[in-house]
XYZ file of C-alpha atoms in Angstrom:
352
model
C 5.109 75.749 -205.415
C 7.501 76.654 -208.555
C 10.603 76.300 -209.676
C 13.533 78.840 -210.325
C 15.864 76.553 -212.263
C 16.358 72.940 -210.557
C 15.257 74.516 -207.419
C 11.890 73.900 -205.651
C 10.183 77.090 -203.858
C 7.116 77.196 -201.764
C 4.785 80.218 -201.409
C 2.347 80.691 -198.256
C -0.125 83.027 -198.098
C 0.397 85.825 -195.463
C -1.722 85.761 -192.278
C -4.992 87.599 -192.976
C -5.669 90.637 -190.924
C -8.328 93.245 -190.155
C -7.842 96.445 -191.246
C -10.163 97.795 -189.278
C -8.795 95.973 -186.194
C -8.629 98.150 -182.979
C -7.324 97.764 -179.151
C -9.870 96.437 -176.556
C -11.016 98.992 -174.414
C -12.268 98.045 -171.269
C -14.178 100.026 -168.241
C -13.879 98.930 -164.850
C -14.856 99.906 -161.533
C -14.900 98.217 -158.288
C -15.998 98.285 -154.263
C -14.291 96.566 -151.227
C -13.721 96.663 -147.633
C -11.082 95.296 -144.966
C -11.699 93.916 -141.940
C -10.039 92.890 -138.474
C -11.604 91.547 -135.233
C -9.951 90.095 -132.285
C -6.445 92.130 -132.241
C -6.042 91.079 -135.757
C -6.883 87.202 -135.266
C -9.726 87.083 -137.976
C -9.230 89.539 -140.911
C -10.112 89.766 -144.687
C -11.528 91.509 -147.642
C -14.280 91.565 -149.886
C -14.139 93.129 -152.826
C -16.968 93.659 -155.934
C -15.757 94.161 -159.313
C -17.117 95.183 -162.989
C -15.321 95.076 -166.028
C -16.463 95.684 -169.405
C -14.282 95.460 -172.497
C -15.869 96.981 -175.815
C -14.335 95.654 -179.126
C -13.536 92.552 -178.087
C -10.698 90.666 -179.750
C -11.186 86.752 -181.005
C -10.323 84.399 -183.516
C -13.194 84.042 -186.704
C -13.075 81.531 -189.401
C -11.567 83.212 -192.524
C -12.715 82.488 -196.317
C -11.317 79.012 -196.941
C -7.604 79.290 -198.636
C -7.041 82.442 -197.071
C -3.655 80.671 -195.461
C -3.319 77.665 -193.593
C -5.286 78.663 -190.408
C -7.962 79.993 -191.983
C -8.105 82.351 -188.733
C -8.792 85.984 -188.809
C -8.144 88.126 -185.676
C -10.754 90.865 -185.619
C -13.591 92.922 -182.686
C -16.152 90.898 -182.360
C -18.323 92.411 -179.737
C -18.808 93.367 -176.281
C -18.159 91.583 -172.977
C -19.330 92.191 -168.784
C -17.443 90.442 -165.881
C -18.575 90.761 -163.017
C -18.395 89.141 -159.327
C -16.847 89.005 -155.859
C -13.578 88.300 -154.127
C -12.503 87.962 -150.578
C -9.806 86.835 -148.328
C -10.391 85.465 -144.490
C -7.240 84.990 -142.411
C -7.048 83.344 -139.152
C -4.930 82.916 -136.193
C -6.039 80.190 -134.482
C -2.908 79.903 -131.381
C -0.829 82.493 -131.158
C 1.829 81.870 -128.280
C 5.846 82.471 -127.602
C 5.662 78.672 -128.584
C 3.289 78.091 -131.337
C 1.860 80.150 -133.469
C -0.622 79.486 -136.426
C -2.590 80.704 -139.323
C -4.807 79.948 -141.952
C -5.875 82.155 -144.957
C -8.732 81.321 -147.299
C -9.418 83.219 -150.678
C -12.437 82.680 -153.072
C -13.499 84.305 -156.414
C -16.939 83.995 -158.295
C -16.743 85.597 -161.430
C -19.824 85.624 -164.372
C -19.167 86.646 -167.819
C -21.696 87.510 -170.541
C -21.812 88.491 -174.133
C -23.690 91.257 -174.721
C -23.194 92.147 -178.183
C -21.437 90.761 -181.573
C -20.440 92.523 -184.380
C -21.879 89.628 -186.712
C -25.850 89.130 -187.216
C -25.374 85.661 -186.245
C -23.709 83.494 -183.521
C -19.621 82.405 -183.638
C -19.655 78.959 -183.841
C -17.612 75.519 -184.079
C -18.302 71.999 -183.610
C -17.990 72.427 -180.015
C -18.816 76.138 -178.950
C -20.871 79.043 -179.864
C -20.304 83.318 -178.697
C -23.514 84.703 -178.578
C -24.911 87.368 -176.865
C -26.378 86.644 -173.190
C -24.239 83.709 -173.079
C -20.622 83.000 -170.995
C -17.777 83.558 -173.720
C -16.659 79.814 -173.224
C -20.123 78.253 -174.031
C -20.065 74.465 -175.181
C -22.489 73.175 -177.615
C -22.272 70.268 -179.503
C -24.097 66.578 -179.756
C -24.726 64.474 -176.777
C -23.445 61.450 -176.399
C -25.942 58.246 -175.453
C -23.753 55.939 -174.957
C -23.254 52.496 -176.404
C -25.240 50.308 -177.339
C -25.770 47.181 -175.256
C -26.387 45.082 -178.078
C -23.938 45.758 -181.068
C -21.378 47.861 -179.102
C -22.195 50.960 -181.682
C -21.473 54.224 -180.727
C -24.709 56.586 -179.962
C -25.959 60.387 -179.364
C -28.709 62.195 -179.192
C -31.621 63.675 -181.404
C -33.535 66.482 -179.254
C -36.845 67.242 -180.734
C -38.334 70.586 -179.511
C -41.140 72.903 -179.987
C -41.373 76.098 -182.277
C -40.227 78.193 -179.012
C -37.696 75.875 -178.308
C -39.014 73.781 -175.599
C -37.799 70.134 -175.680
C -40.450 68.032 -176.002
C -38.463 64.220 -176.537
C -35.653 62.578 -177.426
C -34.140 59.496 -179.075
C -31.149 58.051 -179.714
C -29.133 57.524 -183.117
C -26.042 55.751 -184.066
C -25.933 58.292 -187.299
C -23.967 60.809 -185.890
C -25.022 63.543 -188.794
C -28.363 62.689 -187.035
C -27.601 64.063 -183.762
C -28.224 67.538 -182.939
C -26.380 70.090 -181.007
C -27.487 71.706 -177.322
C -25.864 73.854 -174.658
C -23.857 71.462 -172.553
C -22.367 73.787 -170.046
C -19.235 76.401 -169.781
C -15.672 76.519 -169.632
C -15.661 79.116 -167.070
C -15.483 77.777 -163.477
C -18.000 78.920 -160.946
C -15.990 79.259 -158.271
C -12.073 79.026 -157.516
C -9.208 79.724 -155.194
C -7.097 78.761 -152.000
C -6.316 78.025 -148.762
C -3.009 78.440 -146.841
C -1.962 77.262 -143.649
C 1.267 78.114 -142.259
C 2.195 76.300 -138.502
C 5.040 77.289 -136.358
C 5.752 74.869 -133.595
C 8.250 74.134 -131.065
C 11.270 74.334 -133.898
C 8.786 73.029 -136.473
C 7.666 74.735 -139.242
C 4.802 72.976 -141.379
C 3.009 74.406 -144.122
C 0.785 73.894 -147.200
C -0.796 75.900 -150.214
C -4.229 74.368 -151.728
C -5.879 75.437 -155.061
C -9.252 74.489 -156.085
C -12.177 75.157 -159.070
C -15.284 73.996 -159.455
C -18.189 74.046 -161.501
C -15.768 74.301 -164.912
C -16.239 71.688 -168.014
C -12.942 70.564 -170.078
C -13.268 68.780 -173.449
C -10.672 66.679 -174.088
C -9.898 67.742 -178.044
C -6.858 65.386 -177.759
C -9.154 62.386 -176.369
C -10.506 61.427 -179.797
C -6.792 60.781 -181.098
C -5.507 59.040 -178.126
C -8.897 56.921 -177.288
C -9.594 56.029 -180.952
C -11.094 52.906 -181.187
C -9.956 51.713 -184.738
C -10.446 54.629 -186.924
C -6.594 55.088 -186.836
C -6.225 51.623 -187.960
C -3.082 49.997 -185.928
C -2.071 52.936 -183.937
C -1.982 53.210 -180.042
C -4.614 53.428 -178.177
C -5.369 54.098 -174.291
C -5.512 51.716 -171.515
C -9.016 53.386 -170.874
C -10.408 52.070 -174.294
C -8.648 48.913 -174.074
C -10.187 48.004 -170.134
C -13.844 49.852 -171.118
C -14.268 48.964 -174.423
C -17.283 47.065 -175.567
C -16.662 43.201 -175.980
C -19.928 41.328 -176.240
C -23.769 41.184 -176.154
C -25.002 42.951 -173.069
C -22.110 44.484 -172.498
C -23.026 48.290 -170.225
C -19.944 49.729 -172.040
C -18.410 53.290 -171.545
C -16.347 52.910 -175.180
C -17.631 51.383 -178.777
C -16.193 48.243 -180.057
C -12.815 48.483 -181.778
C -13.353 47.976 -185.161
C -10.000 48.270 -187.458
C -11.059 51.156 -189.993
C -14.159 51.987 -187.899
C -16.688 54.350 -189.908
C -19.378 55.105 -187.362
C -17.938 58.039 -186.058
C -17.105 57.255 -182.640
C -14.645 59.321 -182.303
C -16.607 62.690 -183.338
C -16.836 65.342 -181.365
C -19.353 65.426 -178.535
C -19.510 65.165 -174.908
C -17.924 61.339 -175.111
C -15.582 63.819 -173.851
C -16.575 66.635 -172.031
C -15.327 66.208 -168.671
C -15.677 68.150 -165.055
C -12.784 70.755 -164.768
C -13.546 70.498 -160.810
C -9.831 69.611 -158.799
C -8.086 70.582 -155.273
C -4.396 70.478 -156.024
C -1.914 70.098 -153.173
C 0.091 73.276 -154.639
C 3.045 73.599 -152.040
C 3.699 71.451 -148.962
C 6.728 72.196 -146.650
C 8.187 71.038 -143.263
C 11.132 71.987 -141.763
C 12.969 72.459 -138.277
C 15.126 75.424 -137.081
C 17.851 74.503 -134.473
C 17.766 76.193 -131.240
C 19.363 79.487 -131.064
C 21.733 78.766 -127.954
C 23.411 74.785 -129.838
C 23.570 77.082 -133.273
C 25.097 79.821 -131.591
C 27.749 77.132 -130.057
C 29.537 76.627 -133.980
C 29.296 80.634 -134.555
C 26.331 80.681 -136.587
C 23.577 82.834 -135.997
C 20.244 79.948 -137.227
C 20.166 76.697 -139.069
C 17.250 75.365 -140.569
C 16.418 71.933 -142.413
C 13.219 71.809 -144.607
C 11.961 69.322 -147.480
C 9.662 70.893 -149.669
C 7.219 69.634 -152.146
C 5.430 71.369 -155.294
C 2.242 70.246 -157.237
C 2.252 67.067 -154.957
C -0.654 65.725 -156.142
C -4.093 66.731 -157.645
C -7.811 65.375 -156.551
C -9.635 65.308 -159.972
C -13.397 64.542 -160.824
C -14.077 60.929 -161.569
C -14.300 61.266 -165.499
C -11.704 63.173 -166.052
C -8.830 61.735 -168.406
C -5.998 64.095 -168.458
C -2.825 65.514 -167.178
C -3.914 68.338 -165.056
C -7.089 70.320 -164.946
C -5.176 73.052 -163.699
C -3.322 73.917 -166.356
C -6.056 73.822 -169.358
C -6.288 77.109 -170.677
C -9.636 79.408 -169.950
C -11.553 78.384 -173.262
C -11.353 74.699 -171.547
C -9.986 72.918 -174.552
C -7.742 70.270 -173.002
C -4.631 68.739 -175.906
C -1.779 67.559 -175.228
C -1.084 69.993 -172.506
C 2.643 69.215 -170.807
C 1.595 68.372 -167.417
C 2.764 70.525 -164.438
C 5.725 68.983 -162.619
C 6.330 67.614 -159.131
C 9.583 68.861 -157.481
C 10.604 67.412 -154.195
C 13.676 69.641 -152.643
C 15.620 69.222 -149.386
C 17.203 72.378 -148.183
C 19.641 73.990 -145.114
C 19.606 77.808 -145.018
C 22.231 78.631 -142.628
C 22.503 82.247 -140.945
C 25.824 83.510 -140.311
């Protein structure tokens, strides 16, 4: 800061940059067929993809003081996706009166460094990019639990061989101590959909289902909101409150709340590294169309009532403290992402 007279001005340093920065360029090829048996009752696709992108954009830590980020956007290597979609579609009943069909879609899709620009691995508290790895690679400490006895937060030390081999572990409450190990990916190992849409009578009833599985979310914003007494008297969750260690012998899933806790509880680790997997109900609908000779009666040509309901509700994994897995963004960090809202709508679409 300085002043020009009585007046205060701040300086900030401009946003680093590369100047060597390029575009991305990626390659891609793929292979798929359609399909259709039974006059067009079952049909589908398949498809095979490969992608590979060459000067790979990211986000590096820049020299400290650079500007308040201390983020550099730069190439940092090379990355492959590959993997497999497909649709099947069904027609169950097909009549003058009812008439019904279902559509499942699926996508498996593997990602792997295989080159950086930089001699040695990216890394943060919580990830790593390195080549023959998945882009969104978690590794960080492991947390052990708490202690039965003194309610004291604990992780893991991983002792290992010369080739890397783990021979034992032990636990800690010295969090500097622990060490860090590959605890899974961001990336899902599977994903996608099913539709069903059911004409009947008048009726009309349908519903749009998402699913993932096989992804890991860390909660970043978890060790703010479940702090148990670092952050003096500010709120907590009704999680740490109801799990929270109390007393000897206590099989705890949080430490004890200690006003100006020092242990480190709240570090990062995989206290809160959750499963990504969830089946949301995406779209759910029901309505009923008039018959044509009562509508045609008042001069109109169809009427239709519906109610119609989106994001109804989503089936999460067990641990999982959050929102919405859905909307966490593909590196899997999970903050204080706005959650996706339910709308409920009644509707009449009237033909003339």
């Amino acid at each position: 800061n300085y002043y020009f007279g009585d007046t205060e001005y701040s300086l900030i340093a401009p946003q680093p940059y590369d100047q060597n920065l390029k575009w991305e360029e990626t390659t891609t090829w793929n292979v798929g067929i359609d399909y259709g048996f039974l006059n067009g009752r079952i049909t589908g696709t398949i498809d095979y993809y490969f992608r590979k992108t060459k000067d790979l954009l990211n986000t590096v830590t820049a020299p400290a003081g650079t500007n308040f980020s201390n983020q550099l956007l730069t190439n940092v290597g090379t990355l492959e996706n590959k993997g497999f979609e497909f649709s099947v579609g069904v027609t169950p009943v097909r009549t003058d009166k009812v008439d019904w069909t279902l559509t499942f879609v699926g996508s498996a899709n593997k990602n792997e460094i295989k080159k950086l620009s930089t001699d040695l691995p990216i890394e943060s508290s919580i990830t790593i990019v390195e080549p023959g790895r998945d882009i969104y690679t978690w590794k960080m400490k492991e947390w052990a639990g708490v202690d039965p006895d003194t309610g004291s937060p604990m992780w893991w030390i991983v002792n290992r061989d010369k080739n890397g081999k783990e021979i034992s572990r032990e636990k800690t409450t010295n969090y500097n101590k622990a060490t860090k190990e590959y605890v899974g990916k961001a990336s899902p190992k599977f994903q996608g959909g099913l539709t069903s849409s059911l004409n009947l009578y008048g009726f009309d009833f349908s519903f749009q289902l998402n699913y993932s599985l096989g992804s890991k979310i860390f909660g970043d914003n978890l060790r703010y909101d479940e702090q148990t007494g670092a952050a003096g008297v500010q709120n907590t969750t009704r999680y740490v409150y109801e799990n929270r260690w109390q007393k000897p012998g206590d099989e705890a899933l949080v430490p004890r709340f200690v006003f100006g806790d020092k242990s480190g509880a709240n570090s990062a680790s995989t206290r809160y590294l959750m499963k990504g997997d969830y089946l949301k109900i995406r779209n759910i609908t029901l309505g009923y169309t008039l018959p044509k000779d009562l509508v045609q009666r008042i001069h109109l040509n169809n009427v239709r009532i519906y109610v119609s309901s989106d994001n109804l509700h989503t089936f999460v994994a067990k641990d999982f403290r959050g929102f919405d897995p859905s909307g966490i963004a593909p590196n899997g960090v999970q903050w204080w992402n706005y959650p996706t809202p339910r709308n409920v709508m009644f509707g009449l679409n009237i033909g003339f």
